[in-house]
XYZ file of C-alpha atoms in Angstrom:
589
model
C 89.076 50.442 30.152
C 90.260 52.232 26.618
C 93.253 53.911 24.917
C 92.858 56.778 25.237
C 94.786 58.228 28.822
C 92.468 60.219 31.189
C 92.744 64.609 31.050
C 91.217 67.555 32.515
C 89.560 69.860 30.525
C 90.097 73.094 31.893
C 90.367 74.924 28.348
C 87.201 76.079 29.123
C 88.343 78.314 32.068
C 90.792 80.576 30.058
C 89.316 83.200 28.266
C 90.336 83.904 24.538
C 92.050 87.849 23.551
C 90.059 87.223 20.671
C 86.625 85.712 20.383
C 83.648 86.556 18.343
C 81.672 87.508 21.522
C 83.233 90.278 21.788
C 82.237 91.441 19.517
C 78.664 91.137 20.052
C 76.123 93.696 20.858
C 75.651 94.705 24.584
C 71.451 93.912 23.644
C 72.706 90.687 21.972
C 75.180 89.678 24.685
C 72.745 90.251 27.289
C 69.635 88.038 25.473
C 73.249 84.900 25.124
C 73.400 85.838 29.146
C 69.779 84.515 29.903
C 70.359 81.841 26.670
C 69.970 77.779 28.141
C 73.056 77.237 26.785
C 74.941 80.285 28.798
C 72.649 78.835 32.020
C 73.538 75.300 31.140
C 77.066 76.121 31.160
C 77.362 77.581 34.567
C 75.437 74.940 36.365
C 75.571 71.602 34.633
C 79.013 71.812 32.262
C 81.202 73.293 35.508
C 79.655 71.084 37.636
C 81.169 67.557 36.403
C 83.443 66.020 38.301
C 86.016 64.372 35.758
C 87.849 63.188 37.650
C 85.219 60.281 38.643
C 85.620 58.990 34.653
C 89.282 58.771 34.895
C 89.004 54.851 35.856
C 87.715 54.450 31.983
C 91.036 55.288 30.917
C 94.202 54.296 30.415
C 96.802 55.265 32.379
C 99.928 55.245 30.295
C 101.384 57.453 27.689
C 98.198 57.849 25.129
C 96.532 60.295 23.122
C 94.194 62.245 25.778
C 90.848 61.773 25.827
C 87.785 63.521 24.256
C 87.202 65.642 27.234
C 84.412 63.838 30.207
C 82.576 67.135 30.551
C 81.889 67.314 27.110
C 81.095 64.033 26.455
C 78.718 63.918 29.524
C 76.526 67.335 29.092
C 77.004 66.077 25.190
C 74.798 62.749 26.737
C 72.144 65.489 28.150
C 72.038 67.648 25.358
C 70.957 64.877 23.237
C 67.947 64.631 24.794
C 67.377 68.346 26.038
C 66.651 68.658 21.911
C 66.127 66.140 20.936
C 68.796 64.709 18.948
C 69.902 61.926 16.701
C 73.429 61.058 16.893
C 74.132 62.472 13.656
C 72.499 65.647 14.451
C 74.328 66.133 17.632
C 77.406 65.535 15.944
C 77.012 68.269 13.400
C 75.491 70.410 15.867
C 79.107 70.051 18.267
C 80.417 71.565 15.101
C 78.086 74.095 13.382
C 75.906 75.222 16.341
C 76.844 77.569 18.670
C 74.240 76.948 21.279
C 75.870 73.498 21.961
C 79.124 75.459 21.570
C 78.629 77.560 24.102
C 76.840 75.305 26.742
C 80.418 73.430 26.652
C 82.141 76.872 27.601
C 83.807 77.434 23.941
C 83.346 80.958 22.238
C 84.322 79.703 18.381
C 83.722 76.992 16.140
C 86.911 74.919 15.148
C 87.078 70.959 17.041
C 85.400 68.070 15.521
C 83.990 65.001 17.053
C 82.234 62.213 15.538
C 79.405 59.888 16.200
C 81.940 56.514 17.227
C 83.096 59.062 19.963
C 79.834 59.450 21.497
C 79.428 55.703 20.967
C 82.655 54.311 22.303
C 81.986 56.767 25.479
C 78.375 55.340 26.394
C 79.630 51.640 26.081
C 82.582 53.151 28.685
C 79.927 53.449 30.722
C 77.666 50.724 30.598
C 81.147 48.228 30.618
C 82.247 49.614 33.884
C 79.157 49.406 35.374
C 78.437 45.499 34.285
C 82.076 44.834 35.933
C 81.564 47.357 39.055
C 78.096 48.297 39.799
C 79.890 51.128 39.809
C 76.948 54.125 38.208
C 78.731 57.091 37.062
C 75.998 58.388 35.714
C 74.099 58.021 38.385
C 76.199 59.616 40.037
C 76.613 62.487 38.469
C 72.745 63.257 38.996
C 73.222 63.133 42.640
C 75.694 65.848 42.342
C 73.447 67.582 40.146
C 70.499 66.813 42.440
C 72.567 68.428 44.924
C 74.176 71.293 43.028
C 70.470 72.844 41.870
C 68.698 71.961 45.385
C 71.615 74.006 47.435
C 71.902 77.007 44.206
C 68.362 77.414 43.857
C 67.217 76.942 47.583
C 64.611 74.469 47.054
C 62.957 73.033 49.686
C 62.577 68.879 49.036
C 60.857 67.609 52.049
C 57.808 67.273 50.005
C 57.794 65.099 46.479
C 55.972 62.898 44.461
C 56.718 60.046 42.439
C 55.237 57.541 39.978
C 56.139 55.129 37.690
C 55.626 54.674 34.162
C 55.873 51.348 31.163
C 58.511 52.274 28.797
C 58.261 50.131 25.615
C 61.432 48.389 24.548
C 62.658 48.979 21.090
C 62.350 45.743 20.355
C 58.942 43.861 17.260
C 56.466 41.785 20.038
C 57.647 38.381 18.868
C 55.018 35.421 18.807
C 56.210 32.477 21.054
C 56.421 30.430 17.295
C 58.431 33.255 15.776
C 60.788 33.736 19.369
C 61.889 30.219 18.210
C 62.727 30.669 15.336
C 64.200 34.180 15.714
C 66.729 33.029 18.024
C 67.573 29.950 15.717
C 67.538 31.595 12.866
C 70.787 33.594 15.044
C 72.747 30.731 15.790
C 72.421 29.384 12.285
C 74.009 32.364 10.796
C 76.828 33.008 13.354
C 77.670 29.496 12.465
C 80.717 29.091 9.242
C 78.204 28.166 6.321
C 80.476 24.481 5.856
C 78.717 23.781 9.189
C 75.498 25.036 8.355
C 75.703 22.449 5.746
C 76.583 19.625 7.422
C 73.650 19.647 9.976
C 70.458 17.177 9.801
C 68.377 18.135 7.212
C 65.231 20.568 7.934
C 67.295 22.311 10.091
C 69.286 24.655 7.572
C 66.204 26.187 5.976
C 65.910 28.865 9.165
C 69.172 29.945 7.981
C 67.159 31.651 5.503
C 65.046 34.556 7.111
C 61.994 33.813 5.155
C 61.530 31.478 7.203
C 61.103 33.622 10.419
C 57.465 35.076 10.535
C 56.476 31.898 10.363
C 52.972 32.875 12.550
C 52.127 34.623 9.162
C 52.709 31.687 6.411
C 51.209 28.695 9.120
C 47.640 28.253 9.529
C 46.961 27.860 13.512
C 47.036 23.607 13.319
C 50.050 23.768 11.707
C 51.684 25.967 14.758
C 52.065 23.760 17.193
C 53.927 21.102 15.064
C 56.466 23.966 13.952
C 56.723 24.497 17.520
C 58.115 21.301 18.547
C 59.924 20.672 15.297
C 61.351 24.099 16.112
C 62.317 23.040 20.304
C 64.049 19.690 18.754
C 66.808 21.617 16.957
C 67.115 24.245 19.484
C 67.884 21.367 22.320
C 70.249 19.650 19.649
C 72.177 22.785 18.870
C 72.686 23.013 22.233
C 73.826 19.183 23.169
C 75.994 19.954 19.420
C 77.948 23.107 20.281
C 77.483 23.698 24.314
C 80.922 21.984 24.943
C 82.495 24.115 22.115
C 83.900 27.194 23.260
C 84.134 29.200 19.963
C 80.307 28.606 19.745
C 79.457 27.498 22.989
C 80.281 31.656 24.059
C 78.562 33.299 21.608
C 75.056 35.781 22.742
C 73.786 33.838 20.098
C 74.175 31.043 21.789
C 73.108 32.069 25.005
C 69.853 33.172 23.831
C 69.334 29.843 22.734
C 70.053 27.976 26.081
C 67.947 30.222 27.568
C 65.245 29.652 24.989
C 65.248 25.899 25.871
C 65.021 26.596 30.158
C 62.710 28.932 29.169
C 59.936 27.296 27.051
C 60.365 24.279 27.120
C 61.110 20.986 29.903
C 63.181 17.486 29.046
C 60.920 13.924 28.866
C 62.869 11.774 30.938
C 64.801 9.201 28.323
C 63.521 5.372 28.183
C 65.889 2.516 27.933
C 65.833 1.454 24.176
C 65.626 -2.026 24.585
C 67.282 -2.920 21.056
C 70.204 -0.194 20.499
C 70.993 -0.149 16.771
C 75.098 1.420 16.168
C 75.475 4.500 13.967
C 78.705 4.271 11.532
C 77.885 7.354 9.793
C 78.128 10.142 12.048
C 77.080 13.862 11.463
C 78.123 16.445 13.840
C 75.794 15.770 16.521
C 76.148 12.349 17.277
C 78.385 12.788 20.362
C 74.814 15.127 22.005
C 72.889 12.290 23.373
C 71.032 14.546 25.948
C 67.964 16.031 24.391
C 66.936 13.475 22.121
C 64.700 14.413 18.726
C 61.300 14.154 18.622
C 62.003 12.823 14.805
C 64.886 11.180 13.113
C 66.545 13.579 11.117
C 68.746 12.192 7.806
C 71.632 13.981 5.692
C 71.016 15.950 3.376
C 72.334 13.758 1.080
C 70.180 10.775 2.076
C 66.841 13.317 2.163
C 67.172 13.363 -1.277
C 67.038 9.776 -1.835
C 64.127 8.206 -4.211
C 60.777 7.869 -2.745
C 61.082 3.988 -3.806
C 63.705 3.212 -1.872
C 62.108 4.530 1.778
C 59.950 2.291 3.659
C 56.156 2.041 2.691
C 53.900 4.107 4.265
C 52.760 1.618 7.002
C 55.575 1.354 8.382
C 56.704 5.057 8.733
C 53.477 5.615 10.815
C 54.470 2.380 12.993
C 57.369 4.118 13.375
C 55.613 7.753 14.027
C 53.382 6.512 16.619
C 56.118 4.323 18.624
C 58.298 7.694 18.948
C 58.689 8.571 22.212
C 58.585 12.395 22.965
C 62.166 13.884 24.667
C 61.383 17.605 24.870
C 58.399 19.131 25.406
C 56.607 22.783 25.334
C 55.896 24.667 28.826
C 52.506 25.552 28.564
C 52.302 29.523 27.924
C 50.787 30.686 31.140
C 53.692 28.773 33.081
C 56.327 30.669 31.602
C 57.663 33.711 33.627
C 57.521 37.497 32.619
C 61.214 37.747 33.154
C 61.342 35.214 30.224
C 62.878 36.427 27.315
C 61.151 38.330 24.326
C 62.815 38.918 21.567
C 66.889 38.636 21.449
C 67.119 41.864 19.835
C 66.856 43.293 23.617
C 66.949 40.057 25.676
C 66.822 42.228 29.385
C 63.182 43.459 28.020
C 60.746 41.906 30.148
C 56.605 41.278 29.673
C 54.333 42.805 32.082
C 50.409 42.448 31.839
C 48.407 45.552 33.319
C 44.626 46.492 32.513
C 44.019 43.849 30.082
C 47.245 45.183 28.508
C 50.685 43.736 27.144
C 53.742 45.643 27.725
C 57.708 44.588 26.771
C 60.585 46.425 28.331
C 61.328 48.751 31.321
C 59.525 50.716 33.775
C 60.468 53.762 35.438
C 60.243 54.878 38.590
C 60.453 59.218 39.093
C 60.163 61.352 42.321
C 60.269 65.710 41.986
C 59.227 68.350 44.530
C 56.174 70.014 44.516
C 56.534 72.357 46.947
C 54.879 75.649 46.010
C 56.678 77.701 47.086
C 60.041 76.542 44.980
C 61.523 78.464 42.472
C 60.469 74.935 39.760
C 60.415 71.552 40.965
C 63.207 69.438 40.387
C 63.221 66.163 39.201
C 65.485 64.116 42.390
C 65.062 60.366 41.233
C 65.201 58.551 38.279
C 65.395 54.251 38.634
C 64.628 52.040 35.415
C 63.901 48.454 36.072
C 62.643 45.464 34.296
C 58.691 46.313 33.983
C 58.602 42.823 36.390
C 59.345 44.953 38.846
C 57.257 46.221 41.890
C 56.548 49.723 42.242
C 57.751 49.081 46.292
C 60.806 47.772 45.276
C 62.011 51.014 43.072
C 60.803 52.933 46.308
C 62.946 51.192 47.956
C 65.992 51.815 45.656
C 66.210 55.367 46.601
C 63.748 55.564 50.444
C 67.222 56.492 52.247
C 69.267 58.010 49.941
C 66.217 61.210 49.011
C 65.868 60.994 52.877
C 69.400 61.870 53.571
C 70.518 63.907 50.196
C 67.348 65.712 49.877
C 65.638 65.955 53.459
C 62.442 63.701 51.764
C 59.568 64.216 54.510
C 56.161 63.894 52.845
C 56.092 60.852 49.538
C 53.176 61.584 47.684
C 52.483 58.062 45.894
C 49.551 56.334 44.503
C 48.240 52.443 45.674
C 50.446 50.616 43.744
C 53.374 51.551 46.431
C 51.762 49.969 49.345
C 54.445 47.505 50.059
C 55.442 46.231 54.060
C 59.285 46.343 54.183
C 59.236 49.484 51.875
C 56.568 51.686 54.495
C 58.456 50.332 57.460
C 62.057 51.610 55.574
C 60.179 54.971 54.824
C 59.406 55.215 58.448
C 62.743 54.256 59.745
C 63.821 57.209 57.732
C 61.478 59.061 58.667
C 59.397 59.804 55.800
C 55.576 59.250 55.938
C 53.800 58.131 52.805
C 50.827 59.534 51.732
C 49.011 57.171 49.315
C 45.554 58.546 46.597
C 44.388 55.195 46.896
C 44.892 51.672 48.442
C 44.663 48.335 46.664
C 41.836 46.104 47.875
C 38.026 46.634 48.938
C 36.807 48.302 51.768
C 35.123 47.018 53.946
C 31.427 46.350 54.389
C 29.788 50.426 55.673
C 28.575 47.632 58.651
C 31.702 46.740 60.348
C 33.371 48.204 62.531
C 37.220 50.341 61.012
C 40.065 49.182 62.746
C 41.141 52.945 62.613
C 38.182 53.638 65.541
C 39.976 52.243 68.796
C 42.993 54.568 70.003
C 45.876 53.029 69.226
C 49.784 53.408 70.048
C 52.038 51.721 67.363
C 50.556 48.305 67.888
C 48.639 48.842 71.388
C 44.922 49.399 72.240
C 44.638 52.649 73.966
C 41.231 52.733 74.292
C 38.582 50.697 72.128
C 35.646 53.198 70.710
C 33.901 52.916 73.981
C 36.911 54.658 75.754
C 37.969 51.140 77.398
C 41.629 49.595 77.604
C 41.567 45.587 77.138
C 42.842 44.083 79.938
C 45.760 41.649 77.960
C 47.061 42.766 74.882
C 50.226 40.959 72.928
C 52.364 41.665 69.465
C 53.781 38.740 67.908
C 56.404 38.858 65.716
C 54.531 37.546 63.201
C 52.831 40.682 63.168
C 49.897 39.477 64.894
C 47.543 41.377 67.483
C 45.598 40.216 70.291
C 43.602 40.903 73.423
C 41.132 40.317 75.652
C 38.176 43.021 77.177
C 36.265 42.849 80.209
C 32.686 41.681 79.882
C 31.046 44.216 81.895
C 32.217 46.497 78.897
C 31.448 44.857 75.892
C 27.730 43.294 77.580
C 25.596 46.188 75.914
C 27.909 48.690 74.563
C 26.243 49.948 71.770
C 29.052 49.158 69.176
C 28.776 45.446 70.169
C 26.567 44.173 67.198
C 29.189 45.774 64.482
C 32.717 45.777 66.772
C 35.370 43.055 65.598
C 35.191 41.411 69.541
C 34.527 38.292 69.400
C 32.763 36.975 72.987
C 34.528 33.857 74.658
C 33.332 32.403 78.022
C 35.156 34.648 80.552
C 35.957 37.349 78.553
C 35.736 39.135 74.853
C 39.088 39.053 72.251
C 40.445 40.331 69.117
C 43.271 39.292 66.792
C 44.845 39.988 63.389
C 47.338 41.211 61.268
C 48.829 44.347 62.061
C 48.601 45.100 58.821
C 45.212 45.858 58.935
C 45.046 48.509 61.403
C 47.710 49.846 59.182
C 45.911 50.132 56.122
C 42.329 50.554 58.149
C 44.373 54.144 59.505
C 45.143 55.037 56.223
C 41.243 54.992 54.200
C 40.280 56.560 58.161
C 43.123 59.398 56.966
C 42.094 59.022 53.129
C 38.033 60.479 54.195
C 40.175 63.370 56.198
C 39.256 66.850 53.440
C 42.686 68.156 54.528
C 43.857 65.304 53.470
C 42.291 64.917 50.064
C 43.831 68.731 49.876
C 47.251 67.934 50.391
C 46.947 64.838 48.189
C 46.112 67.317 45.127
C 49.536 68.373 44.860
C 50.227 64.509 43.421
C 47.818 65.330 39.602
C 50.581 66.518 38.214
C 53.480 63.968 38.674
C 51.292 62.961 35.429
C 53.047 65.759 33.208
C 55.649 64.939 34.695
C 56.124 61.350 32.735
C 54.496 62.910 29.691
C 58.222 65.219 29.261
C 59.997 62.725 30.293
C 58.617 59.619 27.967
C 55.518 59.895 26.400
C 55.764 62.758 24.162
C 58.377 62.119 22.398
C 57.068 58.502 21.391
C 55.822 55.101 22.773
C 58.914 52.852 22.121
C 62.376 54.167 24.083
C 65.211 54.514 21.228
C 67.497 52.540 23.517
C 67.820 48.434 23.506
C 69.193 47.292 27.477
C 68.583 48.161 31.241
C 71.496 50.175 31.015
C 71.339 52.335 28.248
C 67.728 53.155 28.473
C 68.563 54.211 32.112
C 71.469 56.218 31.392
C 69.250 57.969 28.543
C 66.748 58.663 31.023
C 69.066 60.196 33.696
C 70.062 62.260 30.705
C 67.102 63.366 30.392
C 65.844 64.323 33.465
C 68.811 66.362 33.822
C 68.253 68.133 30.709
C 64.802 68.874 32.040
C 65.982 70.293 34.843
C 67.762 72.682 33.078
C 65.004 73.751 31.325
C 63.347 74.713 34.326
C 66.097 76.372 36.287
C 66.705 78.476 33.220
C 62.890 79.206 31.796
C 62.998 80.623 36.204
C 66.256 82.663 35.264
C 64.979 84.183 32.018
C 61.785 84.952 34.525
C 63.981 86.558 36.915
C 65.919 88.424 33.964
C 62.854 90.033 32.678
C 61.320 90.875 36.109
C 64.510 93.038 37.019
C 64.467 94.418 33.501
C 60.759 95.422 34.325
C 61.572 96.979 37.444
C 64.917 98.685 36.133
């Protein structure tokens, strides 16, 4: 997957005979020993398993690769120090902090921005082709090392999600249609664009992109229909030509057509007229146009040569639309928002619109730990459910970190994921529950004593004489009349009177939710849930203090940036702890 041959980097293990470090005074050397860059070298750089990345490089004889442990470390440092690639390039050459973090004792060797971008491209391409996330594997190794090295108890963790705004401009629907059309026309040779039906080539001009600013509101629907027809015509015209059909801009054209439009069934033409005057679209009969196109030369004809106004109006009334535009509320949230980032999705929450991705993060929150350790980073499109994101990490967190108590909000109530957590021995503690609380006068389903789905005793202390639990998740049972008649709970109880007994029936899910509400009312549980309060500062550390939008496009790039940033945050926390310990030792001495 590249022209370089893989070679492990061991140069940092060899101490130089002559080095500027040896000329440092004892006090300065002590400062360097307790500096974050030294901590980075000891606890991040040296722990990176370079062999994982060998498959990214060429097997034959070629120029050696830039050391992988340096490239991965530079990704982390980039986010740790908030640098651009250009600043990172200069820091690699001139900044001794960065040199020290990479185990280098002197200035000297160089790096260029292209080396950084090529490495990211290799990572992304490998993940797309194999599904294997090498950077996430580095993160898991990093987490295991930190947990072991600093004796971190990860049995109690807190988790939250946040939206990551995509680095795209929010486009109106008409501007989106114009943008994808423009991009494809720009990819076509100019001579082909000139042969397209009249009116279509004008959208190759950038001045015609922001139509929502130039059109009156009542003009937009007609313009959108025209754009839809242009797109449909182009898809049919070029779908059979691999040279153009394999372009990313054509894929966007096809996607917008599928997501924004629908096809009206064709009608029979009773009077077909042969047309010998061909143009590039004659062989594309599928998506029929809403209007009759003319060639550029025909469009320059004088008004006197054309039909009279009455015949034009009559022809317009007889037209049959073959492409229709979907209603806005029928377009899925996964639809294309902007071709600049075709993986970003749409999400509306609390009356606000979001375009981009969602990050789900967990960290330890046991107060006795030396510092909080970020244990999970998961990035997906922003229309992904929180429960699904938790499901991706539940097994790994239980097996690899020893997670047992997980503090989450009500957004993680997800039946399948809750079962997955229970199977892994994880107890979820919810700070809130979605849905309406039952009326105060109605008895809670948590009032009886339950053993799983079996009622051990009703609130009055009696056991049903018959109980059933069905595969559908429904629970039912029957109570003796002698127990229920005259019971003090009869008026607000969940049982219903029958001829010979009392009965009840409901989904087991209702019992689970009722028991969860009961736990929430327990003061001890409320105190335990206070541990989750700090999760907001984690999200601010990771994303929001750097600005509203990510600097990257595409899910893999946004995800890799989040992973690198998480490792950087962990290092910064560990470094703060080590620095504090060093000060205490000095003070004690």
